[in-house]
Coordinates of N, CA and C in Angstrom, one line a residue:
M493 N 101.3 67.1 27.8 CA 100.5 67.9 28.7 C 99.9 67.0 29.8
T494 N 100.0 67.4 31.0 CA 99.5 66.6 32.1 C 98.1 67.0 32.4
P495 N 97.3 66.1 33.0 CA 95.9 66.4 33.3 C 95.7 67.7 34.1
E496 N 96.7 68.0 35.0 CA 96.6 69.2 35.8 C 96.7 70.5 35.0
T497 N 97.4 70.5 33.9 CA 97.6 71.7 33.1 C 96.6 71.8 31.9
R498 N 95.9 70.8 31.7 CA 95.0 70.8 30.5 C 93.8 71.7 30.8
T499 N 93.4 72.5 29.9 CA 92.3 73.4 30.0 C 91.2 72.9 29.2
E500 N 90.0 72.8 29.8 CA 88.8 72.3 29.1 C 88.2 73.6 28.5
L501 N 87.9 73.5 27.2 CA 87.2 74.6 26.5 C 85.8 74.2 26.3
P502 N 84.9 75.2 26.5 CA 83.4 74.8 26.3 C 83.2 74.5 24.8
Q503 N 82.4 73.5 24.6 CA 82.0 73.1 23.2 C 80.8 73.9 22.8
A504 N 80.8 74.4 21.6 CA 79.7 75.1 21.0 C 78.6 74.0 20.6
G505 N 77.4 74.3 20.9 CA 76.3 73.3 20.5 C 76.0 73.5 19.1
G506 N 75.7 72.4 18.4 CA 75.2 72.4 17.0 C 76.3 72.7 16.0
S507 N 76.0 72.9 14.8 CA 76.9 73.2 13.8 C 76.3 74.1 12.8
C508 N 77.1 74.8 12.0 CA 76.6 75.7 11.0 C 76.1 74.9 9.8
C509 N 76.4 73.6 9.8 CA 76.0 72.8 8.6 C 74.7 72.1 8.8
S510 N 74.2 71.9 10.0 CA 73.0 71.2 10.2 C 72.3 71.6 11.5
S511 N 71.1 71.4 11.6 CA 70.4 71.8 12.8 C 70.6 70.8 14.0
N512 N 71.0 69.6 13.6 CA 71.2 68.5 14.7 C 72.6 68.4 15.1
G513 N 73.5 69.2 14.6 CA 74.9 69.2 15.1 C 75.7 68.1 14.5
S514 N 75.2 67.3 13.5 CA 75.9 66.2 13.0 C 77.0 66.6 12.0
G515 N 77.0 67.9 11.6 CA 78.0 68.3 10.6 C 77.6 67.9 9.2
R516 N 76.5 67.3 9.0 CA 76.0 66.9 7.7 C 74.7 67.6 7.4
G517 N 74.5 68.0 6.2 CA 73.3 68.6 5.8 C 72.2 67.6 5.7
E518 N 70.9 68.0 5.5 CA 69.8 67.1 5.4 C 70.0 66.2 4.2
A519 N 70.5 66.7 3.1 CA 70.6 65.8 1.9 C 71.6 64.7 2.2
A520 N 72.6 64.9 3.0 CA 73.6 63.8 3.3 C 72.9 62.7 4.2
T521 N 71.9 63.0 4.9 CA 71.3 62.0 5.8 C 70.2 61.3 5.0
G522 N 69.9 61.6 3.8 CA 68.9 60.9 3.0 C 67.5 61.6 3.1
Q523 N 67.4 62.6 3.9 CA 66.1 63.3 4.0 C 66.0 64.4 2.9
S524 N 64.8 64.5 2.4 CA 64.6 65.5 1.4 C 64.7 66.9 1.9
A525 N 65.3 67.8 1.1 CA 65.5 69.2 1.5 C 64.5 70.0 0.8
G526 N 63.5 69.5 0.2 CA 62.5 70.3 -0.5 C 61.9 69.5 -1.7
V527 N 61.7 70.3 -2.8 CA 61.1 69.7 -4.0 C 62.2 69.3 -5.0
T528 N 62.1 68.1 -5.5 CA 63.0 67.6 -6.5 C 62.4 67.6 -7.8
A529 N 63.1 68.1 -8.8 CA 62.6 68.1 -10.2 C 63.8 67.7 -11.1
V530 N 63.4 66.8 -12.1 CA 64.5 66.4 -13.0 C 64.1 66.9 -14.4
Y531 N 65.1 67.6 -15.0 CA 64.9 68.2 -16.3 C 65.8 67.5 -17.4
E532 N 65.4 67.6 -18.6 CA 66.2 67.1 -19.7 C 66.8 68.3 -20.4
V533 N 68.1 68.3 -20.6 CA 68.9 69.4 -21.2 C 69.7 68.8 -22.4
K534 N 69.6 69.5 -23.5 CA 70.3 69.1 -24.7 C 71.6 69.9 -24.8
G535 N 72.6 69.3 -25.3 CA 73.9 70.0 -25.6 C 75.0 69.8 -24.6
M536 N 74.8 69.2 -23.4 CA 75.8 69.0 -22.5 C 76.7 67.8 -22.9
T537 N 78.0 68.0 -23.0 CA 78.8 66.9 -23.5 C 80.0 66.6 -22.5
C538 N 80.2 67.4 -21.5 CA 81.4 67.2 -20.7 C 81.2 67.8 -19.3
G539 N 82.2 67.7 -18.4 CA 82.1 68.2 -17.1 C 82.0 69.8 -17.1
H540 N 82.7 70.4 -18.1 CA 82.5 71.9 -18.1 C 81.1 72.3 -18.4
C541 N 80.4 71.5 -19.3 CA 79.0 71.8 -19.6 C 78.2 71.6 -18.3
E542 N 78.4 70.5 -17.6 CA 77.7 70.3 -16.3 C 77.9 71.4 -15.4
G543 N 79.1 71.9 -15.2 CA 79.4 73.0 -14.3 C 78.7 74.3 -14.7
A544 N 78.7 74.6 -16.0 CA 78.0 75.8 -16.5 C 76.5 75.8 -16.1
V545 N 75.9 74.6 -16.4 CA 74.5 74.5 -16.1 C 74.2 74.6 -14.6
R546 N 75.1 73.9 -13.8 CA 74.9 73.9 -12.3 C 75.0 75.3 -11.8
E547 N 76.0 76.1 -12.3 CA 76.2 77.4 -11.8 C 75.0 78.3 -12.1
E548 N 74.5 78.3 -13.3 CA 73.3 79.1 -13.7 C 72.1 78.7 -12.9
V549 N 71.8 77.4 -12.9 CA 70.5 77.0 -12.2 C 70.6 77.2 -10.7
S550 N 71.8 77.0 -10.1 CA 72.0 77.3 -8.7 C 71.7 78.7 -8.3
A551 N 71.9 79.6 -9.2 CA 71.6 81.0 -8.9 C 70.1 81.4 -8.8
L552 N 69.3 80.5 -9.2 CA 67.8 80.8 -9.1 C 67.4 80.8 -7.6
P553 N 66.5 81.7 -7.3 CA 66.1 81.8 -5.9 C 65.4 80.5 -5.4
G554 N 65.8 80.0 -4.2 CA 65.2 78.9 -3.6 C 65.9 77.5 -3.9
V555 N 66.9 77.6 -4.9 CA 67.5 76.3 -5.3 C 68.5 75.9 -4.1
V556 N 68.4 74.6 -3.7 CA 69.2 74.1 -2.7 C 70.4 73.3 -3.3
S557 N 70.2 72.5 -4.3 CA 71.2 71.8 -5.0 C 70.9 71.5 -6.4
V558 N 72.0 71.3 -7.2 CA 71.8 71.0 -8.6 C 72.8 69.9 -9.0
E559 N 72.4 68.9 -9.6 CA 73.3 67.8 -10.2 C 73.0 67.7 -11.7
A560 N 74.1 67.9 -12.5 CA 73.9 67.8 -13.9 C 74.8 66.6 -14.4
A561 N 74.2 65.8 -15.3 CA 74.9 64.7 -15.9 C 74.9 64.7 -17.4
A562 N 76.0 65.1 -18.0 CA 76.1 65.2 -19.4 C 75.8 63.9 -20.1
A563 N 76.2 62.7 -19.5 CA 76.0 61.4 -20.1 C 74.5 61.1 -20.4
T564 N 73.7 61.6 -19.5 CA 72.2 61.3 -19.6 C 71.4 62.5 -20.1
G565 N 72.0 63.7 -20.0 CA 71.3 65.0 -20.3 C 70.3 65.4 -19.2
R566 N 70.5 64.8 -18.1 CA 69.5 65.1 -17.0 C 70.1 66.1 -16.0
V567 N 69.3 66.9 -15.5 CA 69.7 67.9 -14.5 C 68.6 67.8 -13.3
T568 N 69.1 67.4 -12.2 CA 68.3 67.2 -11.0 C 68.4 68.4 -10.1
V569 N 67.3 69.1 -9.8 CA 67.3 70.3 -9.0 C 66.4 70.1 -7.8
V570 N 67.0 70.4 -6.6 CA 66.3 70.4 -5.4 C 66.1 71.8 -5.0
S571 N 64.8 72.2 -4.7 CA 64.5 73.6 -4.3 C 63.6 73.6 -3.1
A572 N 63.5 74.8 -2.5 CA 62.7 74.9 -1.3 C 61.2 74.9 -1.7
A573 N 60.9 75.3 -2.9 CA 59.5 75.3 -3.5 C 59.6 75.0 -5.0
P574 N 58.5 74.6 -5.6 CA 58.5 74.3 -7.0 C 59.0 75.5 -7.8
L575 N 59.9 75.3 -8.8 CA 60.5 76.3 -9.6 C 59.6 76.6 -10.8
D576 N 59.6 77.8 -11.3 CA 59.0 78.2 -12.5 C 59.8 77.6 -13.7
E577 N 59.2 76.8 -14.5 CA 60.0 76.1 -15.6 C 60.6 77.2 -16.5
E578 N 60.0 78.3 -16.8 CA 60.5 79.3 -17.6 C 61.8 79.9 -17.0
A579 N 61.9 80.0 -15.7 CA 63.1 80.5 -15.0 C 64.2 79.5 -15.2
V580 N 63.9 78.2 -15.1 CA 64.9 77.2 -15.3 C 65.4 77.2 -16.7
R581 N 64.4 77.4 -17.7 CA 64.7 77.4 -19.1 C 65.7 78.6 -19.4
A582 N 65.4 79.8 -18.8 CA 66.3 80.9 -19.0 C 67.7 80.7 -18.4
A583 N 67.8 80.0 -17.3 CA 69.1 79.8 -16.7 C 69.9 78.8 -17.5
V584 N 69.2 77.8 -18.0 CA 69.9 76.8 -18.9 C 70.3 77.5 -20.2
D585 N 69.5 78.3 -20.7 CA 69.8 79.1 -21.9 C 71.0 80.0 -21.7
E586 N 71.0 80.6 -20.6 CA 72.2 81.5 -20.2 C 73.5 80.7 -20.2
A587 N 73.4 79.4 -19.8 CA 74.6 78.6 -19.7 C 75.0 78.1 -21.1
G588 N 74.1 78.3 -22.1 CA 74.4 77.9 -23.5 C 73.8 76.6 -23.9
Y589 N 72.8 76.1 -23.2 CA 72.2 74.8 -23.6 C 70.7 75.0 -23.7
T590 N 70.0 73.9 -24.1 CA 68.6 73.9 -24.3 C 67.8 73.0 -23.4
L591 N 66.9 73.6 -22.7 CA 66.0 72.9 -21.8 C 64.9 72.3 -22.6
V592 N 64.8 70.9 -22.7 CA 63.8 70.2 -23.4 C 62.5 70.3 -22.6
G593 N 62.6 70.1 -21.3 CA 61.5 70.1 -20.4 C 61.7 69.1 -19.2
R594 N 60.7 68.8 -18.5 CA 60.8 67.9 -17.4 C 61.1 66.5 -18.0
A595 N 62.0 65.8 -17.3 CA 62.4 64.5 -17.8 C 61.3 63.5 -17.4
T596 N 61.1 62.5 -18.2 CA 60.1 61.4 -17.9 C 60.9 60.2 -17.5
A597 N 60.3 59.3 -16.8 CA 60.9 58.1 -16.2 C 61.4 57.3 -17.3

């Protein structure tokens, strides 16, 4: 294509993924996206277990992200506001596991 036939298209500003147009969400830039809570969950033994817990906890209102680690029994939840622990307990129970409570350091 020669420069004479090239058509310049207007570029859309920003991105659907972030407010600054970088294409990366706030969590990818290292900035906190809300409140982070770490819970201890009994019974997770594999990736399938992790996925089941992630799916149920992610469905709670205000949840931004969920990371579950069967090896440690820890579930890290980032939410827009603090979550009700009983709601988290119900979600973990629905997935088939037991919420021990908030994890300690």
